[in-house]
PDB file of C-alpha atoms in Angstrom:
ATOM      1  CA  UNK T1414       0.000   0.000   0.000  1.00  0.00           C
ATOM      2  CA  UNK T1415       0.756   3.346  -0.471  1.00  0.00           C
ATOM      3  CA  UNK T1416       3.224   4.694   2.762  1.00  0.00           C
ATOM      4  CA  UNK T1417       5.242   7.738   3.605  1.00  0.00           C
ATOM      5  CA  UNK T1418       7.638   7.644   6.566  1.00  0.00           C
ATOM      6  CA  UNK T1419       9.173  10.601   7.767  1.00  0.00           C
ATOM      7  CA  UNK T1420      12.023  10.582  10.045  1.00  0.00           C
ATOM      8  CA  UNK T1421      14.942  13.264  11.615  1.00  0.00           C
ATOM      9  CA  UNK T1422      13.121  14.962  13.932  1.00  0.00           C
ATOM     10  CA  UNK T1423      14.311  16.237  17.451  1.00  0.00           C
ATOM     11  CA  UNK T1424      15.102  18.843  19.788  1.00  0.00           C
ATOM     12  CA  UNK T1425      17.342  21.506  18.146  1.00  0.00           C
ATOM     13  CA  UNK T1426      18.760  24.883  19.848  1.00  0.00           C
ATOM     14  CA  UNK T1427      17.547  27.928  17.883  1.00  0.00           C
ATOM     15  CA  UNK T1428      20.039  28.882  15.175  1.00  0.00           C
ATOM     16  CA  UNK T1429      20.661  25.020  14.797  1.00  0.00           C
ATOM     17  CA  UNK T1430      20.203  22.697  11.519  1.00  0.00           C
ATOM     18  CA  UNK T1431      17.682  19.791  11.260  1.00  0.00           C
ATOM     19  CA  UNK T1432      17.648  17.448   7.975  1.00  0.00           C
ATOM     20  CA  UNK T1433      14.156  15.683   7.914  1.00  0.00           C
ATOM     21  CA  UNK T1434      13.396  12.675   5.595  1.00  0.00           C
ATOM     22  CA  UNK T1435      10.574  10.749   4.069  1.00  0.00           C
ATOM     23  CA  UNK T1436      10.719   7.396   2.695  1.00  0.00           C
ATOM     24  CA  UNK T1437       8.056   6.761   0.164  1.00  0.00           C
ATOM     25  CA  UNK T1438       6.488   2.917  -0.892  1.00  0.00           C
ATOM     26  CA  UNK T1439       3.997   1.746  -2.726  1.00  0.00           C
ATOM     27  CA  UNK T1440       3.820   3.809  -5.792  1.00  0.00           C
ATOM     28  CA  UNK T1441       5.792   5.767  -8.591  1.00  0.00           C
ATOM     29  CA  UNK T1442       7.709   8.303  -6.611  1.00  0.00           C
ATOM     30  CA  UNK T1443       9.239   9.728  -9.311  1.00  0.00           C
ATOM     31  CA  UNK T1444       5.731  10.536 -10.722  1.00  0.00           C
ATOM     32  CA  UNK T1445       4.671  12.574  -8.078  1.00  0.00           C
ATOM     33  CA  UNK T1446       4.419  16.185  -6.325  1.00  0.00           C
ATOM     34  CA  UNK T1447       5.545  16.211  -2.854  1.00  0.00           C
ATOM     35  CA  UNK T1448       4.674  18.946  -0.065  1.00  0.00           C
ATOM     36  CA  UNK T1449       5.959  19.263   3.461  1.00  0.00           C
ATOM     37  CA  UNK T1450       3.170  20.552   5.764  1.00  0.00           C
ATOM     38  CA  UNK T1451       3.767  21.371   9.406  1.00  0.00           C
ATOM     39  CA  UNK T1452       1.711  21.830  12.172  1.00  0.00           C
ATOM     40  CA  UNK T1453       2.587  23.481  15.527  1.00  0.00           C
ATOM     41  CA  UNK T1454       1.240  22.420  18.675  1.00  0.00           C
ATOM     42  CA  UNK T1455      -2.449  22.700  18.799  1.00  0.00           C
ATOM     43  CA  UNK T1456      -2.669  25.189  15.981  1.00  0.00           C
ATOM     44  CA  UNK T1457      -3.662  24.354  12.448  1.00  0.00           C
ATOM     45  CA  UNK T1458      -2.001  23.423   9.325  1.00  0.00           C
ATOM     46  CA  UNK T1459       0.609  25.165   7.264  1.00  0.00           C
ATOM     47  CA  UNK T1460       2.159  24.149   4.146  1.00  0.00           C
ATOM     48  CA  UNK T1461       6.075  24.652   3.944  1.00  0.00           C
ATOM     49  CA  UNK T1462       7.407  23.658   0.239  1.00  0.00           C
ATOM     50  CA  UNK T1463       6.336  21.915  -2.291  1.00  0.00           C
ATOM     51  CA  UNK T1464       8.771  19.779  -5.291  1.00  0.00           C
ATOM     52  CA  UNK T1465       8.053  18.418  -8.674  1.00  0.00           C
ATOM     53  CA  UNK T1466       8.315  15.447  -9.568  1.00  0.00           C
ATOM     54  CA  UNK T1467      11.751  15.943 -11.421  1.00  0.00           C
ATOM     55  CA  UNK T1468      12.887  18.505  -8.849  1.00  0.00           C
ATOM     56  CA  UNK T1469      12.974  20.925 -11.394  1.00  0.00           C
ATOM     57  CA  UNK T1470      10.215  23.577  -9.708  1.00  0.00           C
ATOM     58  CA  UNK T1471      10.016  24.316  -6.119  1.00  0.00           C
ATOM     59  CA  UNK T1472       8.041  26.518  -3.948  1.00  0.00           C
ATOM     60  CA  UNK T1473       8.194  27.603  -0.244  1.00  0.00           C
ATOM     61  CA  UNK T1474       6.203  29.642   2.242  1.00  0.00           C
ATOM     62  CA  UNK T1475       7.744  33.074   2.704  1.00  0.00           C
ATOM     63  CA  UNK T1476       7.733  32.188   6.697  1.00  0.00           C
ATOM     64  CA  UNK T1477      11.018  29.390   5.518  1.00  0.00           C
ATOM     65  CA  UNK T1478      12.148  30.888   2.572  1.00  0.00           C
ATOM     66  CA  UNK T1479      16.573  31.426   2.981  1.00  0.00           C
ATOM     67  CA  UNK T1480      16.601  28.975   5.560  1.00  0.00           C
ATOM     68  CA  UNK T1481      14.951  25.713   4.487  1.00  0.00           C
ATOM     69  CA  UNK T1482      15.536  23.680   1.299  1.00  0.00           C
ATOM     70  CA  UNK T1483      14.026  20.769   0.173  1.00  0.00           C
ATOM     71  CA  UNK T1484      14.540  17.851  -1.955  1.00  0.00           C
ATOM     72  CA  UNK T1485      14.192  14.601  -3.784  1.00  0.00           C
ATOM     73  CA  UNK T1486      15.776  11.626  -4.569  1.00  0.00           C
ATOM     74  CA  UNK T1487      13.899   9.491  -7.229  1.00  0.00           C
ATOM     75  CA  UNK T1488      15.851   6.374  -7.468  1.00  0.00           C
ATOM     76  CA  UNK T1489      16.252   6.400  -3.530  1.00  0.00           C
ATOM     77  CA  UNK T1490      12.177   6.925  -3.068  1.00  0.00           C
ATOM     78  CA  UNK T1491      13.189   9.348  -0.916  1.00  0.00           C
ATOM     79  CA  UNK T1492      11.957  13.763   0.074  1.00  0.00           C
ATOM     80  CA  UNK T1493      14.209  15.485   2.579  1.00  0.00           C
ATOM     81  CA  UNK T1494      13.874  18.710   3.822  1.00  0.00           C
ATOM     82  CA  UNK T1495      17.151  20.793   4.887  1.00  0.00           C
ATOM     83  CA  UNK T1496      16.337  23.005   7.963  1.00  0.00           C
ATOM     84  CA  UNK T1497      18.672  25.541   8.363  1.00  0.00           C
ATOM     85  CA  UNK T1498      18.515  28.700  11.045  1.00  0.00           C
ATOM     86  CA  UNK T1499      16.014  27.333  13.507  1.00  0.00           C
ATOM     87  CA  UNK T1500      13.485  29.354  15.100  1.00  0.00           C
ATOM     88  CA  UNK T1501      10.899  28.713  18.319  1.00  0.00           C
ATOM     89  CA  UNK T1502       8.495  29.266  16.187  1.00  0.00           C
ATOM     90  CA  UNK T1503       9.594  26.785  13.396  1.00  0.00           C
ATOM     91  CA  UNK T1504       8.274  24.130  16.610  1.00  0.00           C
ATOM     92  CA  UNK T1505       5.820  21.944  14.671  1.00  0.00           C
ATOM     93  CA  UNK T1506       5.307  18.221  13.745  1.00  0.00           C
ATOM     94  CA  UNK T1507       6.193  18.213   9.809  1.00  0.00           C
ATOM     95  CA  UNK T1508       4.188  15.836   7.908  1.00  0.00           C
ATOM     96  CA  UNK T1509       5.350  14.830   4.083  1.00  0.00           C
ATOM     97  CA  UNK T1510       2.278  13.721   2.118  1.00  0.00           C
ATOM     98  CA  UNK T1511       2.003  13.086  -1.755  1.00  0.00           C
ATOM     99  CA  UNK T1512       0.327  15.441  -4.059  1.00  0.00           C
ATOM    100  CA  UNK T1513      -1.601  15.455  -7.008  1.00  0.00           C
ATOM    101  CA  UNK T1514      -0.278  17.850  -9.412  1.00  0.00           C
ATOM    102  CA  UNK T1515      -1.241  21.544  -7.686  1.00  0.00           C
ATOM    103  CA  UNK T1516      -3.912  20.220  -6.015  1.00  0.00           C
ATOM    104  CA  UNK T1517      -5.148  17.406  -3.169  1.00  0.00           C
ATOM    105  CA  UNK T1518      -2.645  15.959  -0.559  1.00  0.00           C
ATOM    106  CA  UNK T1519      -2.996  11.757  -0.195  1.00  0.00           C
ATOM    107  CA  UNK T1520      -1.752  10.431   1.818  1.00  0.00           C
ATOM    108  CA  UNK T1521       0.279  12.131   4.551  1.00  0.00           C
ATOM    109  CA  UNK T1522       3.177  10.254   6.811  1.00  0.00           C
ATOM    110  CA  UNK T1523       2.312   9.823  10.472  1.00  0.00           C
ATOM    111  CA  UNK T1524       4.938  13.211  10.832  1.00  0.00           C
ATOM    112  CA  UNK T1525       8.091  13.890  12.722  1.00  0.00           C
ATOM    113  CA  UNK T1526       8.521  16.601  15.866  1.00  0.00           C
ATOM    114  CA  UNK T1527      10.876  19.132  15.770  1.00  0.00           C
ATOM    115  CA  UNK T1528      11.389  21.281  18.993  1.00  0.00           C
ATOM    116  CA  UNK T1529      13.353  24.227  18.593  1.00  0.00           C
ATOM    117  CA  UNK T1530      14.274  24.966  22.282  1.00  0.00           C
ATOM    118  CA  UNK T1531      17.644  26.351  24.340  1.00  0.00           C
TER     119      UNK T1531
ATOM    120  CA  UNK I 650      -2.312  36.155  -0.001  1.00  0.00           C
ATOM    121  CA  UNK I 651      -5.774  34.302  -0.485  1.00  0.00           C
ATOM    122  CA  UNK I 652      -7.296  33.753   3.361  1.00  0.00           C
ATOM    123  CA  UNK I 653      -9.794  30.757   4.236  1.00  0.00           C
ATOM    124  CA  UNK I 654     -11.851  31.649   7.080  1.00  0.00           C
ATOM    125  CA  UNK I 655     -13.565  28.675   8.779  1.00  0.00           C
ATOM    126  CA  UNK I 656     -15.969  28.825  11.717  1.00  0.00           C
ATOM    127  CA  UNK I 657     -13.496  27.493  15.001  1.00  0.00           C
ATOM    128  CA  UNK I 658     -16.255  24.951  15.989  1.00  0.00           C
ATOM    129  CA  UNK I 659     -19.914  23.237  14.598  1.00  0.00           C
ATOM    130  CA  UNK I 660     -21.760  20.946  16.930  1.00  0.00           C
ATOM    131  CA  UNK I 661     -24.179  18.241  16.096  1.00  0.00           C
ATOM    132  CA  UNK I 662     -26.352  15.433  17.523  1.00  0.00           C
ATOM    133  CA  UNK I 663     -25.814  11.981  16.237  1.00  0.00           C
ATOM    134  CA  UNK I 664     -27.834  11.070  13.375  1.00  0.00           C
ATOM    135  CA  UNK I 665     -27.943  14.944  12.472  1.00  0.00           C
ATOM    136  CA  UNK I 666     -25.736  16.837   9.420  1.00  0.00           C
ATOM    137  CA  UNK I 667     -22.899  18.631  10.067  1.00  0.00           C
ATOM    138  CA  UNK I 668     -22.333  21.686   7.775  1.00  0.00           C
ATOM    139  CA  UNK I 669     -18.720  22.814   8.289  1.00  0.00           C
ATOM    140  CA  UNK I 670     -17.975  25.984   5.553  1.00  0.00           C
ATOM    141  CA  UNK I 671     -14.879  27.615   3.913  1.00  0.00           C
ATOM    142  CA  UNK I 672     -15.280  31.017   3.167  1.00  0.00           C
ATOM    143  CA  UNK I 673     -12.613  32.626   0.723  1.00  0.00           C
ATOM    144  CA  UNK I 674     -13.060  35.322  -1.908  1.00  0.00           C
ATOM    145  CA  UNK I 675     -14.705  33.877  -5.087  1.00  0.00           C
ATOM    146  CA  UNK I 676     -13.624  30.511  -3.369  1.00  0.00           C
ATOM    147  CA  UNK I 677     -16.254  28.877  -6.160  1.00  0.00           C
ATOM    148  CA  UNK I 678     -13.377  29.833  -9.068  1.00  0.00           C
ATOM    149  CA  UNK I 679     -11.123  27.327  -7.389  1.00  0.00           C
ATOM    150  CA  UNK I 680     -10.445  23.667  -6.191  1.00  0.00           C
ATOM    151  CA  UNK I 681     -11.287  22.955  -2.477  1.00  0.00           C
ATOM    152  CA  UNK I 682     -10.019  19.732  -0.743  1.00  0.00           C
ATOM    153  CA  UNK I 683     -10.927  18.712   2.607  1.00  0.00           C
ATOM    154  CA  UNK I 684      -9.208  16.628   5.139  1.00  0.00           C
ATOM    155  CA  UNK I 685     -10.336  15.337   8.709  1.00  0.00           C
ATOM    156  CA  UNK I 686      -7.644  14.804  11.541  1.00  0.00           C
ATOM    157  CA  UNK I 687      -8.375  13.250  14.632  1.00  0.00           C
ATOM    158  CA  UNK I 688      -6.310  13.649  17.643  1.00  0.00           C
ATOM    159  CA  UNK I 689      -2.768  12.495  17.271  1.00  0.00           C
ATOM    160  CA  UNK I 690      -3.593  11.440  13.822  1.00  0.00           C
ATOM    161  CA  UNK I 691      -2.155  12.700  10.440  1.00  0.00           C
ATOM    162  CA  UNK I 692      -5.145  14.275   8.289  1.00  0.00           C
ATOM    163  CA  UNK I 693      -6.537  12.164   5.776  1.00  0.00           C
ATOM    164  CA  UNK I 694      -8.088  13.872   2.267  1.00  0.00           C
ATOM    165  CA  UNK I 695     -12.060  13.101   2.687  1.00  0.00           C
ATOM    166  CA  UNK I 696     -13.294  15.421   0.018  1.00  0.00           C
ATOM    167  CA  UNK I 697     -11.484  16.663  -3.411  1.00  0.00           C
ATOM    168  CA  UNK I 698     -12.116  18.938  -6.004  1.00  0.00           C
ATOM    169  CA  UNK I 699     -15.196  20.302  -4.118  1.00  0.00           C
ATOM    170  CA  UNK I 700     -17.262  17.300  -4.100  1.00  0.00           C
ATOM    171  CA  UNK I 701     -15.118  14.105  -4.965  1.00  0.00           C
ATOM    172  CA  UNK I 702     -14.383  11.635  -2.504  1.00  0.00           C
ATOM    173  CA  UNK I 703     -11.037   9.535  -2.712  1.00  0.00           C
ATOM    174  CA  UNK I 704     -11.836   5.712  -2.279  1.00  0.00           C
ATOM    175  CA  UNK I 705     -13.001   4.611   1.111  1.00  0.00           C
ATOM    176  CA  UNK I 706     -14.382   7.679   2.398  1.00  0.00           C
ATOM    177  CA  UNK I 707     -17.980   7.022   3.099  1.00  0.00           C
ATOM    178  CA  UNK I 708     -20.882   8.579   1.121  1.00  0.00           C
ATOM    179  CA  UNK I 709     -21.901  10.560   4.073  1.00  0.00           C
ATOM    180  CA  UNK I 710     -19.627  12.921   3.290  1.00  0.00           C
ATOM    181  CA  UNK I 711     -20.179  15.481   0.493  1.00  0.00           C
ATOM    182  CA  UNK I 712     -18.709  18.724  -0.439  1.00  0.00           C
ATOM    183  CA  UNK I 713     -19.849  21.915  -2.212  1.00  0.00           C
ATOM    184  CA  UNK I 714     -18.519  25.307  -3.614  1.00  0.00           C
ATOM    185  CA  UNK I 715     -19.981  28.458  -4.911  1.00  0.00           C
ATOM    186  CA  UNK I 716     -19.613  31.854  -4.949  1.00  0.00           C
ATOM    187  CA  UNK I 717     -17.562  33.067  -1.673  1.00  0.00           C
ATOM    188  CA  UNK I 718     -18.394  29.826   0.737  1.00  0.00           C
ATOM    189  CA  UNK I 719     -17.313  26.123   0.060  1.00  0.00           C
ATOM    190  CA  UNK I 720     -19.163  23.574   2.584  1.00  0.00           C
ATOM    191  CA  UNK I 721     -18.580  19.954   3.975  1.00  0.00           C
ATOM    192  CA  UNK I 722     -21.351  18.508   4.293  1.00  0.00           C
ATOM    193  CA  UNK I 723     -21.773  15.182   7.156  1.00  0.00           C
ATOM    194  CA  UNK I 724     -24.750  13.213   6.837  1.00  0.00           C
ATOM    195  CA  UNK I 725     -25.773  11.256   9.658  1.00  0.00           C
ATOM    196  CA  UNK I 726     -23.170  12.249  12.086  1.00  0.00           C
ATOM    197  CA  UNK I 727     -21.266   9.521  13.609  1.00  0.00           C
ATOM    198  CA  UNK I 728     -19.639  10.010  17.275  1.00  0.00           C
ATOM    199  CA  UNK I 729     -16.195   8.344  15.118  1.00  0.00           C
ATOM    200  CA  UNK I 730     -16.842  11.441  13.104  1.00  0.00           C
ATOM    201  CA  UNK I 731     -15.445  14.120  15.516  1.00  0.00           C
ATOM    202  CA  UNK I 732     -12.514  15.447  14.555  1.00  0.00           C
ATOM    203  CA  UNK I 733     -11.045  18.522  13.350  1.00  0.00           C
ATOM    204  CA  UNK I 734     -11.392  18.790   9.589  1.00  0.00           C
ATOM    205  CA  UNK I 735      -9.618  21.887   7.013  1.00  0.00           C
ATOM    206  CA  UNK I 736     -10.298  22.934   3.986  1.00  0.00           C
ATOM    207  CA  UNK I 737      -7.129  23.970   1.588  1.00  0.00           C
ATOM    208  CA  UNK I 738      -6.939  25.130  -1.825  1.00  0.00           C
ATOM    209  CA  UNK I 739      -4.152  26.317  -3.826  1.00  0.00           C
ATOM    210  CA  UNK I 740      -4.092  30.021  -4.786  1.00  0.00           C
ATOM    211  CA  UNK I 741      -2.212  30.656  -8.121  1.00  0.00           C
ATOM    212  CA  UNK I 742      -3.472  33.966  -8.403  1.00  0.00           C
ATOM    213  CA  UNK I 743       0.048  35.546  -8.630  1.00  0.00           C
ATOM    214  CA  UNK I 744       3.638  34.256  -9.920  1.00  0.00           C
ATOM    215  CA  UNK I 745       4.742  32.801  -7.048  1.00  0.00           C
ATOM    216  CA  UNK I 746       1.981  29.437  -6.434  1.00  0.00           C
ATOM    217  CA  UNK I 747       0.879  28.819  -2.699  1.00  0.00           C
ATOM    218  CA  UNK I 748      -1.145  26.216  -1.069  1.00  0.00           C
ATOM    219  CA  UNK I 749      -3.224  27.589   1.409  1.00  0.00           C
ATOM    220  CA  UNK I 750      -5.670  25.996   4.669  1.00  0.00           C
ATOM    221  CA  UNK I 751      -8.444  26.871   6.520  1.00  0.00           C
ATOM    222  CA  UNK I 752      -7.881  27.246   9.989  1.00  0.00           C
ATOM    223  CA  UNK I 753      -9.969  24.493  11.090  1.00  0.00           C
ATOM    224  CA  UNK I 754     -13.203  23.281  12.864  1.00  0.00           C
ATOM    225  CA  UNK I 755     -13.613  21.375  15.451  1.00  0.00           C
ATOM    226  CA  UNK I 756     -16.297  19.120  15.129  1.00  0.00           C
ATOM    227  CA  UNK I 757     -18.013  17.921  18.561  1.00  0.00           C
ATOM    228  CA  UNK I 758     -20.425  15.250  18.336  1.00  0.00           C
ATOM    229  CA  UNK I 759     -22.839  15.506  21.263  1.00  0.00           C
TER     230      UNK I 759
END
């Protein structure tokens, strides 16, 4: 079945680095649009980046953009997601989740905590 | 940037519908995808493209969109039906493309 499994998450001082991953099965990766989406605690959701399927057009929210990067690797099934300059505020559990081409996220990994904390 | 305003809470009886709405401007010129998340859960997609629903998702749950206000629409509310649900669509009004979400309701089944 279809799976995404993110992983690198963790307590981080502010200014510090965090690379987060996502291992995708059960489909075509390389055929796909993938977001990040975070979600601090109790609040709602908020979507972070979004790649193409080659890699070749990516997107961010202005509240990362400078500090995070993300990626894919096709032939490794694999999204990452380069965290750079750490902020309280960046506190959130970050969920990678498959998406249709500009559109609908399904499914979405069970997400990974990051704390950004002295 | 485009803003979805959704009401913070809707409460229903069991049995009852559950209305939950999206309000954005001319929100009925775009896409709107809806996704319930229950408590320590990841969201799951129960509604796309206003009013399709991805396989498995149970016919009690509709969507519709028009004008300035999109709606989810729960038919005979189940008490496994509370949750938080968002709506999200993605705004690519200007050069620079941007998903954007609701900021969720809280569904309480009584």
């Amino acid at each position: 079945q279809v799976q995404l499994v993110e992983s690198g998450g963790g307590l981080v001082k502010p200014g510090g680095s965090l690379r987060l991953s996502c291992a995708a099965s059960g489909f075509t990766f390389s055929d796909y649009y993938m977001s990040w989406i975070r979600q601090a605690p109790g609040k709602g959701l908020e979507w972070v980046s979004y790649i193409s399927s080659s890699g070749s057009t990516i997107y961010y929210a202005d509240s990362v953009k400078g500090r995070f990067t993300i990626s894919r690797d096709n032939a490794k099934n694999s999204l990452y997601l380069q965290m750079n300059s750490l902020r309280a505020e960046d506190t959130a559990v970050y969920y990678c989740a498959r998406q249709a081409a500009a559109n609908w996220f399904d499914p979405w990994g069970q997400g990974t905590l990051v704390t950004v904390s002295s | 940037s485009y803003v979805l305003t959704q009401p913070p809470s809707v409460s229903v009886a069991p049995g009852q519908t559950a209305r939950i709405t999206c309000g954005g401007n001319n929100i009925g010129s775009k896409s709107v995808h809806w996704y319930q998340q229950k408590p320590g859960q990841a969201p799951v997609l129960v509604v796309y493209d206003d009013s399709d629903r991805p396989s498995g998702i149970p016919e009690r749950f509709s969507g519709s969109n028009s004008g300035n206000t999109a709606t989810l629409t729960i038919s005979r509310v189940e008490a496994g039906d509370e949750a938080d649900y968002y709506c999200q669509v993605w705004d690519s009004s200007s050069d620079h493309p941007y998903v954007v979400f609701g900021g969720g309701t809280k569904l309480t089944v009584l």
